[in-house]
Short mmCIF file of C-alpha atoms in Angstrom, two decimals:
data_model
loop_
_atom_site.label_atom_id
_atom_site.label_comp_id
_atom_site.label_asym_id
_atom_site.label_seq_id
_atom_site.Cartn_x
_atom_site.Cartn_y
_atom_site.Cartn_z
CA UNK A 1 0.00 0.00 0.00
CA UNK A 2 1.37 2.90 -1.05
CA UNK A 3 2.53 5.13 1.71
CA UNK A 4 -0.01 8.22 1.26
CA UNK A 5 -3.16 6.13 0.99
CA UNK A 6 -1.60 4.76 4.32
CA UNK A 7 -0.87 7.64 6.19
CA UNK A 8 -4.50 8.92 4.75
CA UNK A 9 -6.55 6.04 6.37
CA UNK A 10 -4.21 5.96 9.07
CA UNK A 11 -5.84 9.56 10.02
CA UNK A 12 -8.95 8.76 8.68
CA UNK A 13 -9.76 5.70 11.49
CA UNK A 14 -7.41 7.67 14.00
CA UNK A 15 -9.44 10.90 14.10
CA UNK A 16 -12.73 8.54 13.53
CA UNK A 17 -11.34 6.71 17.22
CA UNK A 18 -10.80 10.04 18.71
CA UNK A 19 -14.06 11.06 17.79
CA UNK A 20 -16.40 8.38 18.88
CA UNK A 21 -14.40 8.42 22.02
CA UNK A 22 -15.01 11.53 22.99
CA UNK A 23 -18.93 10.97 22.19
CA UNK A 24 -18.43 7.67 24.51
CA UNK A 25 -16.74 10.01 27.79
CA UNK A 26 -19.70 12.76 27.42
CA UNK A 27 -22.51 10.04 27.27
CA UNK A 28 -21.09 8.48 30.49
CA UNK A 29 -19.93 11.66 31.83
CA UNK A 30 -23.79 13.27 31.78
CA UNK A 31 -25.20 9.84 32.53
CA UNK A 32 -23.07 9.87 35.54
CA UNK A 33 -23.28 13.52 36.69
CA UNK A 34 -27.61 13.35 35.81
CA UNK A 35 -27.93 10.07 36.83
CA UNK A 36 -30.32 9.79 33.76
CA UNK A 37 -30.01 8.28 30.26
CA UNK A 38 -31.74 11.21 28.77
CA UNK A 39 -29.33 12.91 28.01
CA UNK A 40 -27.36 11.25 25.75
CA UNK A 41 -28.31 12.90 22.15
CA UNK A 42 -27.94 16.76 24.16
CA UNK A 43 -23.97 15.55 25.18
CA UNK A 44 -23.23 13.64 22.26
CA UNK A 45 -26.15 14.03 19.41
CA UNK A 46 -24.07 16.58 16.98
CA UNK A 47 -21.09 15.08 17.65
CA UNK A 48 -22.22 12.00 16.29
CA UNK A 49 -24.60 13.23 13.47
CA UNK A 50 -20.84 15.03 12.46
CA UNK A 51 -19.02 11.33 12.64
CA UNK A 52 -21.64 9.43 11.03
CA UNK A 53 -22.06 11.77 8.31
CA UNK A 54 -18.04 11.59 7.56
CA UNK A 55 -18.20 7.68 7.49
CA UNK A 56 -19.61 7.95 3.69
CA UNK A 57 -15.85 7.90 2.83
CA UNK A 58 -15.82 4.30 3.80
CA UNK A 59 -17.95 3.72 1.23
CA UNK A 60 -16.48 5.56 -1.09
CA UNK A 61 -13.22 3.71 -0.07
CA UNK A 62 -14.70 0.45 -0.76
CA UNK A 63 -15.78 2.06 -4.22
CA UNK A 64 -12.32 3.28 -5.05
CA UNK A 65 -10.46 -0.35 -3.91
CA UNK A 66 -8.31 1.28 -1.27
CA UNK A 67 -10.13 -1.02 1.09
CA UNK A 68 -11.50 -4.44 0.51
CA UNK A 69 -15.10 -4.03 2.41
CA UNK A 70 -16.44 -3.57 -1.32
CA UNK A 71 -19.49 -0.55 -1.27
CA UNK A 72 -22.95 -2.95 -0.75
CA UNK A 73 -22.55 -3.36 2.61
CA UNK A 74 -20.53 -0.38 3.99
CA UNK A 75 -23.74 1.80 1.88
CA UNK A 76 -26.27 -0.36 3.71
CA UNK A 77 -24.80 0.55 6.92
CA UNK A 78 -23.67 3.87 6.58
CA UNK A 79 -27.39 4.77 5.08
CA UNK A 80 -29.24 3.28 7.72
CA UNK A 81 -27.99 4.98 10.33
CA UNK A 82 -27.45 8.01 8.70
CA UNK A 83 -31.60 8.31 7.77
CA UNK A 84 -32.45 7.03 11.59
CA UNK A 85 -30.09 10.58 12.67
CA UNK A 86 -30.82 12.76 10.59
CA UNK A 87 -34.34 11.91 9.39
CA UNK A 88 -35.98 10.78 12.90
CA UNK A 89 -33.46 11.58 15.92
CA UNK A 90 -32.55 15.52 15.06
CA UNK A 91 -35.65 16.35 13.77
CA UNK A 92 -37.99 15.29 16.01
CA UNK A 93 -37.17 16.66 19.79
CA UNK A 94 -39.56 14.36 21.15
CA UNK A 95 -37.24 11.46 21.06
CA UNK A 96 -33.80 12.78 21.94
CA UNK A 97 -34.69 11.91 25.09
CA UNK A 98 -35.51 8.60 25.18
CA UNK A 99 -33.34 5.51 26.58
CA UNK A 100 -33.78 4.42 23.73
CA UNK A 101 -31.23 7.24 22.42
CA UNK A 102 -29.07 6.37 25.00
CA UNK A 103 -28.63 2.68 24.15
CA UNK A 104 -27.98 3.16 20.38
CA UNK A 105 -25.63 5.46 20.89
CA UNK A 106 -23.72 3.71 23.72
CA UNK A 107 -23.87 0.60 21.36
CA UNK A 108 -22.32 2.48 18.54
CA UNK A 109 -19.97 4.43 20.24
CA UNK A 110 -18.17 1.52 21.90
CA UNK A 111 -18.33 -0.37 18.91
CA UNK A 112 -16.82 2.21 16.67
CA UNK A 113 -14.03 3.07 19.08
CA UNK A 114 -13.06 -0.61 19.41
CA UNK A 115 -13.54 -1.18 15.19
CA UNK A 116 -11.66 2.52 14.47
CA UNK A 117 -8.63 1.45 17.12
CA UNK A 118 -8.40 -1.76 14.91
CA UNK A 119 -8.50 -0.11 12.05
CA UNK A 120 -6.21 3.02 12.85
CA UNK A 121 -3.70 0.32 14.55
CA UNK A 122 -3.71 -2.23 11.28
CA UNK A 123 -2.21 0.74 9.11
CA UNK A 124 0.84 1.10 11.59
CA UNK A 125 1.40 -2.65 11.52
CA UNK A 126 -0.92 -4.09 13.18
CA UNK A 127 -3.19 -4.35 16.54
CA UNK A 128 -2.43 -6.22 19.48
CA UNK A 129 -4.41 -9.84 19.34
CA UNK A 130 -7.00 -8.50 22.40
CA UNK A 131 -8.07 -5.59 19.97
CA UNK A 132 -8.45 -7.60 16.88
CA UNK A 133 -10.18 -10.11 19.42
CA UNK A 134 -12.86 -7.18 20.31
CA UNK A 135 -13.51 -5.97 16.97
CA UNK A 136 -14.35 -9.08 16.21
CA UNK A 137 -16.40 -10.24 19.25
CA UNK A 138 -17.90 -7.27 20.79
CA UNK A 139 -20.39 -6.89 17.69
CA UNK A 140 -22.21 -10.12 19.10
CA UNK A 141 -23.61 -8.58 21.64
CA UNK A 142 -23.42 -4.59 20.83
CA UNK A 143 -24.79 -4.93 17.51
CA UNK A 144 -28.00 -6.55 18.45
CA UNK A 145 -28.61 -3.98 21.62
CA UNK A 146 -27.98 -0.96 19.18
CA UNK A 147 -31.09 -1.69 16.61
CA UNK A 148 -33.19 -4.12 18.59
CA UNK A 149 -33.83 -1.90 21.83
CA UNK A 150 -31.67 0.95 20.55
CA UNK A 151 -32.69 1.99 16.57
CA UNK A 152 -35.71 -0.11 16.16
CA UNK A 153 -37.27 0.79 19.14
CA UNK A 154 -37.02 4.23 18.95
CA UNK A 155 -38.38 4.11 15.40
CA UNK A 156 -41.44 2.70 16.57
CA UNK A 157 -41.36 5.42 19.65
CA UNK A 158 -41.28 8.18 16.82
CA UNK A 159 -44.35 7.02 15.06
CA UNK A 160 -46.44 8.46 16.90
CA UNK A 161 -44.80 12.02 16.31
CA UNK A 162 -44.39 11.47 12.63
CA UNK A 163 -47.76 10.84 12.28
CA UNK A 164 -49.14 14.05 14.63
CA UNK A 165 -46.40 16.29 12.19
CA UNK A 166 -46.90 14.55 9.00
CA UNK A 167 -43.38 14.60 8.63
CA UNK A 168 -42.05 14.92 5.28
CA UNK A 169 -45.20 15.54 3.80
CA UNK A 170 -44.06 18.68 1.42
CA UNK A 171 -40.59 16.76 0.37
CA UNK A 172 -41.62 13.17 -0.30
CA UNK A 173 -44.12 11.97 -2.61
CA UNK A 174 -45.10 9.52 -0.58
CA UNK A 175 -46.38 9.15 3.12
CA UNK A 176 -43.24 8.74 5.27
CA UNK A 177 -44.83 6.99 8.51
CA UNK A 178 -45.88 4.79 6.20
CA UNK A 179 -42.44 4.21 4.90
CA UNK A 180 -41.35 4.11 8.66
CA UNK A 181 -44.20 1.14 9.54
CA UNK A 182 -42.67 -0.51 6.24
CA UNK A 183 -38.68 -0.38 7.39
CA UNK A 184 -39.68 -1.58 10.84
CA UNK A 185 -40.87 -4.85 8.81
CA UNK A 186 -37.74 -5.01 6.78
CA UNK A 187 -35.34 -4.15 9.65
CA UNK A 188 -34.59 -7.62 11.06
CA UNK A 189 -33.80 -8.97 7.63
CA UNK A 190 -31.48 -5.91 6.37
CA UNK A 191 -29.65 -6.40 10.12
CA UNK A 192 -29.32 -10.33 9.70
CA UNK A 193 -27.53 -9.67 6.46
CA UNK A 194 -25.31 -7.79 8.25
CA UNK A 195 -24.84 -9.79 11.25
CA UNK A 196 -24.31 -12.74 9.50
CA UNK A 197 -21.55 -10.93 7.35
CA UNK A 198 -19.45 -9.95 10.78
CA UNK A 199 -19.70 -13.55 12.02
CA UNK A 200 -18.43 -14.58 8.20
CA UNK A 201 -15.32 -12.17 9.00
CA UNK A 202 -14.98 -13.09 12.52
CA UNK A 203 -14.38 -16.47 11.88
CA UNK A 204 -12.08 -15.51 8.53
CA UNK A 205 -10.05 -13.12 10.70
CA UNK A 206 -9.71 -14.96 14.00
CA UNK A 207 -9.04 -18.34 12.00
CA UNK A 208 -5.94 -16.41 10.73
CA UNK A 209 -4.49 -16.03 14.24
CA UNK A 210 -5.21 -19.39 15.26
CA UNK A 211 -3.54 -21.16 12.39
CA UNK A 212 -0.04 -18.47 12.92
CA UNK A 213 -0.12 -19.68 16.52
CA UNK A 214 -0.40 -23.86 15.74
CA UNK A 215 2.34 -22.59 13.45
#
């Protein structure tokens, strides 16, 4: 790899770390300090609208073939949580304060610091085995938590509001609770692709470290 498109993602996953890591310290810092999950999107909402909005370069990486994650998945990802920010969570102040809120972003935040530490570390030559071990465990049980109770639930908390403010109404030719209703019935197939896909790597990347050590 040539050493500018190293030294680029190097920065790219490094600053990526430092900023889901600082969105990690203020959720736990307010919940701490309030003693409440309801704060989570007022300490840490813009920041990650902001981080989540930059991670449509991985995509574009994948497009390019500077990375090997390809662009179908990567889009599906980035898109999804990009329309459940922007399209439900910042514009309707209803739900911002929801635990629901709280555990999505927990979920991603601690995901993202463990998979952008990986990441950042692999184009310096290479992480320790105990981070490669959490990138590729930790999704087992932080992926589900962030869209079942986290994403999904909220969506189905916002309904209600989306309805009351016919949301959308004078942008989309179509009705976009209705949408909503329809995504909430396509969710848990669009995540089990996905879920599926990280246990297909887990077991490619951990296999790896197994066979070097019988070695």
């Amino acid at each position: 790899m040539p050493k500018l498109q190293t030294l680029y993602l190097f920065s790219y996953n490094f600053l990526q770390f430092l900023g889901w890591t600082v969105a990690l310290f203020r959720i736990l810092s307010n919940f701490m300090s309030a003693k409440s999950v309801n704060g989570a999107y007022a300490s840490a909402g813009e920041l990650i609208c902001l981080l989540q909005c930059c991670a449509f370069l991985e995509v574009i990486h994948g497009a390019i073939g500077i990375v090997p994650s390809g662009v179908v998945l990567p889009l599906m990802q980035w898109s999804g949580r990009t329309h459940f920010l922007l399209a439900i969570v910042r514009q309707i102040v209803e739900v911002q304060e929801l635990p629901s809120v709280f555990i999505t972003f927990s979920a991603w935040s601690l995901s993202e610091v463990i998979r952008y530490s990986h990441y950042a570390l692999s184009c310096i030559g290479g992480p320790p085995y105990f981070i490669t071990y959490l990138r590729y465990t930790a999704f087992i049980l932080l992926y589900p938590i962030g869209v079942w109770p986290g994403e999904m639930w909220l969506m189905y908390q916002a309904l209600p509001f989306i309805k009351r403010e016919n949301l959308y109404a004078d942008s989309l030719p179509f009705s976009y609770y209705s949408f909503i209703k329809v995504l909430l019935l396509l969710y848990p197939l669009l995540w089990l692709k996905l879920y599926l896909h990280l246990f297909k790597q887990r077991r490619s990347k951990l296999g790896k470290y197994e066979k070097t050590k019988k070695i």
